[in-house]
Short mmCIF file of C-alpha atoms and ligand atoms in Angstrom, two decimals:
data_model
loop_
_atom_site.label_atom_id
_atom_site.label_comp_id
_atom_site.label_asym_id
_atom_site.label_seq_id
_atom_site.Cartn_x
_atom_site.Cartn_y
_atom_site.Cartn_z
CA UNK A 21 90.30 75.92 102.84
CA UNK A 22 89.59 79.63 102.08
CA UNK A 23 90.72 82.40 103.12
CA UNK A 24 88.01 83.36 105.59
CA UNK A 25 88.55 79.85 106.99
CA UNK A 26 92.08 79.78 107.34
CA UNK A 27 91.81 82.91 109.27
CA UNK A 28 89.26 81.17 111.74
CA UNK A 29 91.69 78.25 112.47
CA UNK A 30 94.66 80.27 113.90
CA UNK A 31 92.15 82.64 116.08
CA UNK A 32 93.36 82.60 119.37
CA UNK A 33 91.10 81.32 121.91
CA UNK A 34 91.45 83.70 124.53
CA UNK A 35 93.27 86.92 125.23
CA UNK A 36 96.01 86.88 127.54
CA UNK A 37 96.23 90.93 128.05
CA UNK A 38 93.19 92.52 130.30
CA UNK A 39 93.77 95.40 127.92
CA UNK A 40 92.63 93.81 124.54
CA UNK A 41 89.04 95.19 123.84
CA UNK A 42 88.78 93.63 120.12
CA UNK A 43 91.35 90.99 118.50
CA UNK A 44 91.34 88.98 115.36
CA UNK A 45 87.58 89.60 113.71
CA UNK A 46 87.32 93.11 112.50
CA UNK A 47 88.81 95.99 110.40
CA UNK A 48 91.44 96.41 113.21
CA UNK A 49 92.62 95.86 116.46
CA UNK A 50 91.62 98.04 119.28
CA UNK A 51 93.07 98.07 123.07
CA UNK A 52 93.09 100.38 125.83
CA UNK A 53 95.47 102.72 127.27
CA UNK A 54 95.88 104.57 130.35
CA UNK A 55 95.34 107.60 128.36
CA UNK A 56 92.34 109.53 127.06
CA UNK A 57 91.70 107.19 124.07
CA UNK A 58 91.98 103.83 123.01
CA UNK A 59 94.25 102.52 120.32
CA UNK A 60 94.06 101.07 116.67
CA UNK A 61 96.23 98.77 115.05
CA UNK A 62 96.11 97.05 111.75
CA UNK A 63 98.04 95.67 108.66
CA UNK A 64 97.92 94.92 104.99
CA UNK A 65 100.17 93.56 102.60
CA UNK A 66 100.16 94.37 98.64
CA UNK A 67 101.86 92.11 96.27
CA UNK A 68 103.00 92.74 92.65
CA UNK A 69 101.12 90.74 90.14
CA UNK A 70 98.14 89.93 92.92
CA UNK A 71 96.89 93.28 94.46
CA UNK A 72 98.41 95.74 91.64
CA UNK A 73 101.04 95.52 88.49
CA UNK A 74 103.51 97.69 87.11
CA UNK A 75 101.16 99.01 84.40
CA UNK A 76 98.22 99.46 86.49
CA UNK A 77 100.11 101.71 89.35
CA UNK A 78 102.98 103.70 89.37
CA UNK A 79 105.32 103.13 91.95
CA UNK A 80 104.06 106.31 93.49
CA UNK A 81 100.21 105.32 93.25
CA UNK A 82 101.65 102.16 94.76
CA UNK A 83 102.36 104.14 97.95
CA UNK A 84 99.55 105.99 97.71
CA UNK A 85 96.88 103.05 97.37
CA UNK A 86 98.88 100.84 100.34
CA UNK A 87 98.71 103.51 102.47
CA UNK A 88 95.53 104.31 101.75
CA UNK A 89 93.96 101.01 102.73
CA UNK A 90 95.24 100.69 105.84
CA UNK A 91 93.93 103.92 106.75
CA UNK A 92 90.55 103.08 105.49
CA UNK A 93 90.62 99.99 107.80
CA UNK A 94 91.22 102.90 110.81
CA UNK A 95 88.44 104.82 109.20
CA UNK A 96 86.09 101.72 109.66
CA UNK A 97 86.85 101.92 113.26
CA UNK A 98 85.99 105.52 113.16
CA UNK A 99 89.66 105.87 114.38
CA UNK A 100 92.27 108.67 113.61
CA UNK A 101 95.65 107.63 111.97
CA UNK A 102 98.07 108.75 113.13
CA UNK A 103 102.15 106.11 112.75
CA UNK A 104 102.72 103.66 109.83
CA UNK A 105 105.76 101.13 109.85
CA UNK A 106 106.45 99.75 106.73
CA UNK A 107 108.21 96.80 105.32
CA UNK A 108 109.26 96.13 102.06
CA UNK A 109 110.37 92.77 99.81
CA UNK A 110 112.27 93.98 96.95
CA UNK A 111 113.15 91.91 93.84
CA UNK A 112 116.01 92.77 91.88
CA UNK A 113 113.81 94.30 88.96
CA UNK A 114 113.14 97.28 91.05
CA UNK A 115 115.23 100.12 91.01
CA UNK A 116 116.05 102.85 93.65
CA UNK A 117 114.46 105.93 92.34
CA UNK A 118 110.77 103.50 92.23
CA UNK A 119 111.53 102.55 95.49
CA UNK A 120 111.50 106.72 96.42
CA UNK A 121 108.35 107.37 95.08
CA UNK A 122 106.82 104.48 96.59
CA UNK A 123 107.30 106.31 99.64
CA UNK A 124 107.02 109.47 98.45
CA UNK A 125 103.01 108.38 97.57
CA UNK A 126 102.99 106.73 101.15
CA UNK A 127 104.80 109.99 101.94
CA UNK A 128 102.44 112.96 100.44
CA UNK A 129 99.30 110.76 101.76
CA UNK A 130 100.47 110.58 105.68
CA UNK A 131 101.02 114.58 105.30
CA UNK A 132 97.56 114.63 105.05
CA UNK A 133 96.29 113.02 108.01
CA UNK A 134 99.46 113.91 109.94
CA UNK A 135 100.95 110.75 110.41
CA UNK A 136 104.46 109.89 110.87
CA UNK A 137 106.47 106.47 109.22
CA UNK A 138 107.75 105.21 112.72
CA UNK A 139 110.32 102.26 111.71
CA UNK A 140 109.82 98.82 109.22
CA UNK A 141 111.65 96.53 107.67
CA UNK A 142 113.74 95.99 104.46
CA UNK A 143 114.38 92.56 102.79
CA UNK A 144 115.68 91.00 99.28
CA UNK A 145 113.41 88.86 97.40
CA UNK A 146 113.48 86.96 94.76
CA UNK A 147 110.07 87.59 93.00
CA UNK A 148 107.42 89.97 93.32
CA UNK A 149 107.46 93.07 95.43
CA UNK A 150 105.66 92.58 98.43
CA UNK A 151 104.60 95.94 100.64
CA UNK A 152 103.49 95.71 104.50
CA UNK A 153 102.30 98.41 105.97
CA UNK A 154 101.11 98.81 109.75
CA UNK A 155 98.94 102.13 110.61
CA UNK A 156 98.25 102.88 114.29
CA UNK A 157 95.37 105.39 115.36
CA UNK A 158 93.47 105.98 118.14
CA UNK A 159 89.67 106.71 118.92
CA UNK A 160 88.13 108.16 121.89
CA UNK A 161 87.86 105.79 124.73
CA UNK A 162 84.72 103.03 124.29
CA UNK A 163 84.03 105.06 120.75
CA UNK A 164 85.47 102.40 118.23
CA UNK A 165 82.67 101.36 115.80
CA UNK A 166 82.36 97.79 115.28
CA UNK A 167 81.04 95.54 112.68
CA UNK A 168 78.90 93.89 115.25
CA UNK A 169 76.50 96.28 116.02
CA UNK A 170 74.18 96.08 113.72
CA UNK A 171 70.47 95.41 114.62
CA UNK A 172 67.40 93.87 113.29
CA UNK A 173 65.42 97.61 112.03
CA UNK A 174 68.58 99.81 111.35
CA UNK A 175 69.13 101.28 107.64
CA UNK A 176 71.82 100.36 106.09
CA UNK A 177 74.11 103.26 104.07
CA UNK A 178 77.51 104.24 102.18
CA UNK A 179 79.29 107.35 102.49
CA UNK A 180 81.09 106.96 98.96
CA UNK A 181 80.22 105.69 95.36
CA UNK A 182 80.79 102.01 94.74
CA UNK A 183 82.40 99.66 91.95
CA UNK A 184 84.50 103.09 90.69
CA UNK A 185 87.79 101.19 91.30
CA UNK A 186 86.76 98.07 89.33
CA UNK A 187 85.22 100.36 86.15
CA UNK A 188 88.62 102.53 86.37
CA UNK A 189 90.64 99.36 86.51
CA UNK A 190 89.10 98.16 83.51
CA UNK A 191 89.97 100.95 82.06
CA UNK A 192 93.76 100.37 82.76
CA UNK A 193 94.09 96.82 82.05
CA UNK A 194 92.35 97.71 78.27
CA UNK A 195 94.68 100.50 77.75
CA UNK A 196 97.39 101.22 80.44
CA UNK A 197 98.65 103.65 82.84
CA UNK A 198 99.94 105.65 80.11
CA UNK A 199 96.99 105.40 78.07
CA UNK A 200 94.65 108.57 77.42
CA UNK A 201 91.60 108.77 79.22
CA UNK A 202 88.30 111.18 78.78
CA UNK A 203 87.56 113.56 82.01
CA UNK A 204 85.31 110.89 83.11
CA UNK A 205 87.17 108.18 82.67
CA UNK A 206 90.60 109.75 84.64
CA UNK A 207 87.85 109.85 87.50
CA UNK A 208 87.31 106.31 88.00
CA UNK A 209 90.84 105.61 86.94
CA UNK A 210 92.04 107.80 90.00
CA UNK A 211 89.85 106.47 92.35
CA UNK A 212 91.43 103.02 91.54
CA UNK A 213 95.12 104.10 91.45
CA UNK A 214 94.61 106.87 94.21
CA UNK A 215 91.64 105.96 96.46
CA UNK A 216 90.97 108.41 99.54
CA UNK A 217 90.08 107.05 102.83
CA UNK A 218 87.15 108.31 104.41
CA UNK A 219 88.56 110.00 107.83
CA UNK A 220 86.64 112.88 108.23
CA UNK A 221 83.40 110.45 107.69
CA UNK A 222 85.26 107.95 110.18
CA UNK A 223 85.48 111.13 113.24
CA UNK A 224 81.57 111.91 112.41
CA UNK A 225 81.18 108.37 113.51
CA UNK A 226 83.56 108.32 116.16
CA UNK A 227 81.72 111.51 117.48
CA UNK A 228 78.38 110.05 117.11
CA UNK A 229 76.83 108.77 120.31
CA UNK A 230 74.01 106.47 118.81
CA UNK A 231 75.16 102.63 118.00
CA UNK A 232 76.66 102.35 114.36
CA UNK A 233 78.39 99.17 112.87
CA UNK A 234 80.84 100.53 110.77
CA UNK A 235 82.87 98.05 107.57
CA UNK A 236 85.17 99.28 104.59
CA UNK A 237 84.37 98.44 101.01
CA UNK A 238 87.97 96.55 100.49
CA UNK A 239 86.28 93.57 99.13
CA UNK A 240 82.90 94.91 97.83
CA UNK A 241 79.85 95.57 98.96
CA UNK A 242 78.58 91.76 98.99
CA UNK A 243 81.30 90.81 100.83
CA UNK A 244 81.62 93.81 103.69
CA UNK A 245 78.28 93.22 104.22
CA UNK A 246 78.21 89.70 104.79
CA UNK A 247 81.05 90.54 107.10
CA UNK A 248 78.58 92.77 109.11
CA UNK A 249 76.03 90.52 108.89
CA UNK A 250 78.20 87.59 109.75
CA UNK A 251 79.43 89.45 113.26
CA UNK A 252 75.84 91.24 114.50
CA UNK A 253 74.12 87.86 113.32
CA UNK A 254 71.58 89.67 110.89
CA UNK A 255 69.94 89.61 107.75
CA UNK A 256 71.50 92.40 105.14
CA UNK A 257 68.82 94.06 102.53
CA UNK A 258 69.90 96.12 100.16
CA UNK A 259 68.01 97.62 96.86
CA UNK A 260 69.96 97.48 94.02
CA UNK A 261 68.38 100.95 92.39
CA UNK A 262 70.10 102.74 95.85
CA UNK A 263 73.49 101.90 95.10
CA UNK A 264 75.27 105.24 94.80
CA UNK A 265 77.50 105.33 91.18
CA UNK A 266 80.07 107.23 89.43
CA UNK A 267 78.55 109.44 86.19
CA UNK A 268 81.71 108.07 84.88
CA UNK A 269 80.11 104.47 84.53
CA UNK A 270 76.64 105.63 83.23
CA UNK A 271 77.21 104.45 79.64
CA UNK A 272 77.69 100.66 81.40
CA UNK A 273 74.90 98.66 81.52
CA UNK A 274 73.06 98.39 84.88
CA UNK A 275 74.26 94.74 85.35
CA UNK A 276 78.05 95.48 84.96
CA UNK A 277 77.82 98.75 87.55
CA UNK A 278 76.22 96.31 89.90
CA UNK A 279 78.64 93.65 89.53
CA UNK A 280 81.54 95.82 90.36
CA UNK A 281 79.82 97.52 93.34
CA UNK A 282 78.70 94.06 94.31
CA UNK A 283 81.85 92.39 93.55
CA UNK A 284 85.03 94.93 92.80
CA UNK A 285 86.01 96.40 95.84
CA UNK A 286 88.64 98.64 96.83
CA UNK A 287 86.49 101.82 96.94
CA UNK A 288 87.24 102.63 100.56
CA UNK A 289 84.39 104.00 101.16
CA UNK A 290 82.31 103.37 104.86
CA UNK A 291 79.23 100.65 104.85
CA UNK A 292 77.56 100.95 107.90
CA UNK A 293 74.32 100.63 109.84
CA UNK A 294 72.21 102.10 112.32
CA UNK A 295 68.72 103.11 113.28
CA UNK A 296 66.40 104.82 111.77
CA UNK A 297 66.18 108.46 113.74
CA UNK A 298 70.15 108.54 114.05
CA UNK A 299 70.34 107.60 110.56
CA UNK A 300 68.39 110.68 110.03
CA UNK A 301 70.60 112.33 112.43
CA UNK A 302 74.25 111.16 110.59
CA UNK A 303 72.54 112.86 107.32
CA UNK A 304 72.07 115.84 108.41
CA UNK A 305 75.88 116.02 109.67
CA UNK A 306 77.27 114.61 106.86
CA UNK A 307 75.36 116.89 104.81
CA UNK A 308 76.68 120.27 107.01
CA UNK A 309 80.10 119.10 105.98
CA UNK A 310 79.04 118.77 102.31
CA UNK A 311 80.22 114.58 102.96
CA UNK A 312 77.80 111.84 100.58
CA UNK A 313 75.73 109.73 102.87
CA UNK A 314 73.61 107.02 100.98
CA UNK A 315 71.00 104.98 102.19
CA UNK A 316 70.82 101.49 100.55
CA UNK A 317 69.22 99.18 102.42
CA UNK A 318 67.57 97.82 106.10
CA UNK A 319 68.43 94.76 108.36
CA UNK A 320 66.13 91.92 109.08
CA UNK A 321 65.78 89.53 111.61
CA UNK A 322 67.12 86.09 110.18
CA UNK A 323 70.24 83.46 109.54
CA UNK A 324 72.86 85.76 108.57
CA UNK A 325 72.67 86.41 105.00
CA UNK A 326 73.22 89.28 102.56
CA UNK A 327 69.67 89.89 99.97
CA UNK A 328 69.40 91.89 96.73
CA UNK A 329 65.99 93.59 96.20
CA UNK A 330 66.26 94.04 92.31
CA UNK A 331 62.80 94.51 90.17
CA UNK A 332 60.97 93.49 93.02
CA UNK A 333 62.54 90.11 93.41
CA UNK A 334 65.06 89.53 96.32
CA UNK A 335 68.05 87.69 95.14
CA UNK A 336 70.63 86.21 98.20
CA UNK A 337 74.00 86.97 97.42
CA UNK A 338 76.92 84.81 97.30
CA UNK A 339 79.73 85.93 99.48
CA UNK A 340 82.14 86.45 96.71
CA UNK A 341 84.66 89.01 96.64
CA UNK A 342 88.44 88.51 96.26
CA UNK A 343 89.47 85.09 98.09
CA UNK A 344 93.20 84.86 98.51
CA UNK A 345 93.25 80.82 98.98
P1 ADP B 15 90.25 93.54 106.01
O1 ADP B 15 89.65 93.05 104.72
O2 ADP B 15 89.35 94.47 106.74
O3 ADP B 15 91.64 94.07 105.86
P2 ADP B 15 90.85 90.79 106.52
O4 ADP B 15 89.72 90.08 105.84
O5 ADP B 15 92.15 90.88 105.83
O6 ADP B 15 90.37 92.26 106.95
O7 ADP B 15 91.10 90.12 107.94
C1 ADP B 15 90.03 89.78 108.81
C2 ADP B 15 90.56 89.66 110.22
O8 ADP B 15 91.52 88.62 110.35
C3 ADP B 15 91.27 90.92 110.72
O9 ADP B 15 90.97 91.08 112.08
C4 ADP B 15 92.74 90.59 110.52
O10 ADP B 15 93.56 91.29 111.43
C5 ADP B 15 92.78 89.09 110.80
N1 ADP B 15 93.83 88.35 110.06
C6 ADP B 15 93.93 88.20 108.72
N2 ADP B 15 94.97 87.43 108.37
C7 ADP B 15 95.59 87.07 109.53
C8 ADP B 15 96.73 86.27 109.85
N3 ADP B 15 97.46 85.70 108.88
N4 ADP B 15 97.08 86.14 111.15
C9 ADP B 15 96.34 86.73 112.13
N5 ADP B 15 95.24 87.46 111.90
C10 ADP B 15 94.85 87.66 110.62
MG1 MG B 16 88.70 96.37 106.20
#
């Protein structure tokens, strides 16, 4: 059983509370309030030696990079962040002043976006570290962007560069966290230790009134958009020559930049879809706050399915990312 599937199996069949607008299925829970605007809930675990190791992050960049995925998975609801809780498993290797700067990154990156650490949880192990983190956010009532709304017509776009994480992780695994690095390469090597969730993007969304199906690249891009595709029951086309890329990876061939776009993940940046004219329209506001907006593809009619248009030939994609199980 994979990952995807396990996840299937313990989906509850119904919802018990009147108030639940989305459940299990998407980048994050929402539910209504009786206020103004509806809540966002979701949660993510990293895990020494699986999701990052002690000479690929510092315990800092640790707290930095869990933080910042959860808040990308509020950003792909075009929600605001705005608590965390987090729990932590700690093994005996790890020392006090890491566990400070842990959340010191988480710390530094919630003064950003305002958000306050709430409460959590902290336990012994006797392994690897393991860090939860819960983010809460809200979005304007009915506003949420969903991975379901894509439609048969709309063009497909990024708001980010993809496959920097997996080129600057490279990078680390060859020579460490310690290691030097050219200008170019501390680029890519940032945006894997230090990734910035796209929030600002996320409330151009949010304030959008058009339909837009909204997914973060946590996986890759193969993968996020077979999740889209999967949910609005569509056919995903993108052109390989669109994908947006760091200058950092230009002296890679074409084949490995695709493959980490395709297949590396952790970029956080937003893969969404919607039609043509507010396509058009999202550019032009993106582009008044100086934010990258790339168009990369178009959705067909069809069994859901996720297509590569390279050199004129239109490859399907597996849906390969990183499978837990
Ligand atoms: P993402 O990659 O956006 O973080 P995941 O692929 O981890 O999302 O999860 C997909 C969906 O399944 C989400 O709605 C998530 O909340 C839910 N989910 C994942 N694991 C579990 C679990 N063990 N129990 C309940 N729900 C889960
Ligand atoms: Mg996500």
């Amino acid at each position: 059983m994979d990952e995807f599937a396990f996840i299937n199996s313990i989906m509850p069949s119904q919802a018990q509370q009147p108030s639940l607008i989305k459940g299990i299925g998407d980048d994050a829970a929402v539910y209504k309030t009786s206020g103004q605007a509806d809540q966002v809930v979701c949660v993510d675990t990293l895990v020494e030696g699986v999701h990052f190791r002690r000479d690929t992050l510092s315990p800092y960049q640790i707290g930095v990079k869990g933080l910042a995925s959860n808040i990308s998975d509020l950003a792909a609801m075009g929600a605001t962040p705005a608590f965390y809780l987090v729990s932590i498993a700690v093994p005996e290797s790890w020392n006090e002043k890491e566990l400070r700067e842990i959340y010191q990154g988480m710390e530094e990156l919630a003064a950003e976006y305002r958000m306050d650490l709430i409460g959590g949880d902290t336990v012994s192990t006797p392994a690897a570290l393991v860090l939860t983190i819960t983010v809460i956010g809200q979005v304007e009532r009915t506003k949420a962007k969903y991975r379901h709304d894509a439609r048969a017509g709309d063009l497909v776009f990024l708001t980010g560069y993809v496959g920097s994480s997996a080129a600057g992780l490279e990078l680390l695994l060859k020579r460490g966290r310690t290691g030097s690095f050219s200008e170019k390469e501390l680029a890519l090597v940032k945006a894997h230790q230090e990734p910035s969730p796209h929030v600002e993007q996320a409330g151009l969304f949010a304030g959008f009134a058009g339909r837009v199906a909204l997914n973060d690249i946590s996986d890759g891009v193969a993968s996020e958009a077979y999740e889209i595709a999967e949910a609005s029951g569509v056919s995903i086309v993108i052109g390989a020559d669109s994908l947006p890329f760091h200058p950092g990876m230009d002296e890679h061939s074409f084949q490995q930049r695709l493959d980490w776009a395709l297949y590396g993940g952790e970029d956080y940046v937003l893969l969404g879809a919607a039609a043509p004219a507010d396509v058009k329209e999202l550019k032009e506001r993106f582009s008044a706050r100086q934010l990258s907006f790339f168009e990369v593809g178009h959705i067909e009619e069809g069994e859901p399915g996720v297509f590569l248009r390279h050199n004129g030939q239109l490859k399907k994609l597996e849906k390969q990312g990183y499978n837990h199980f």
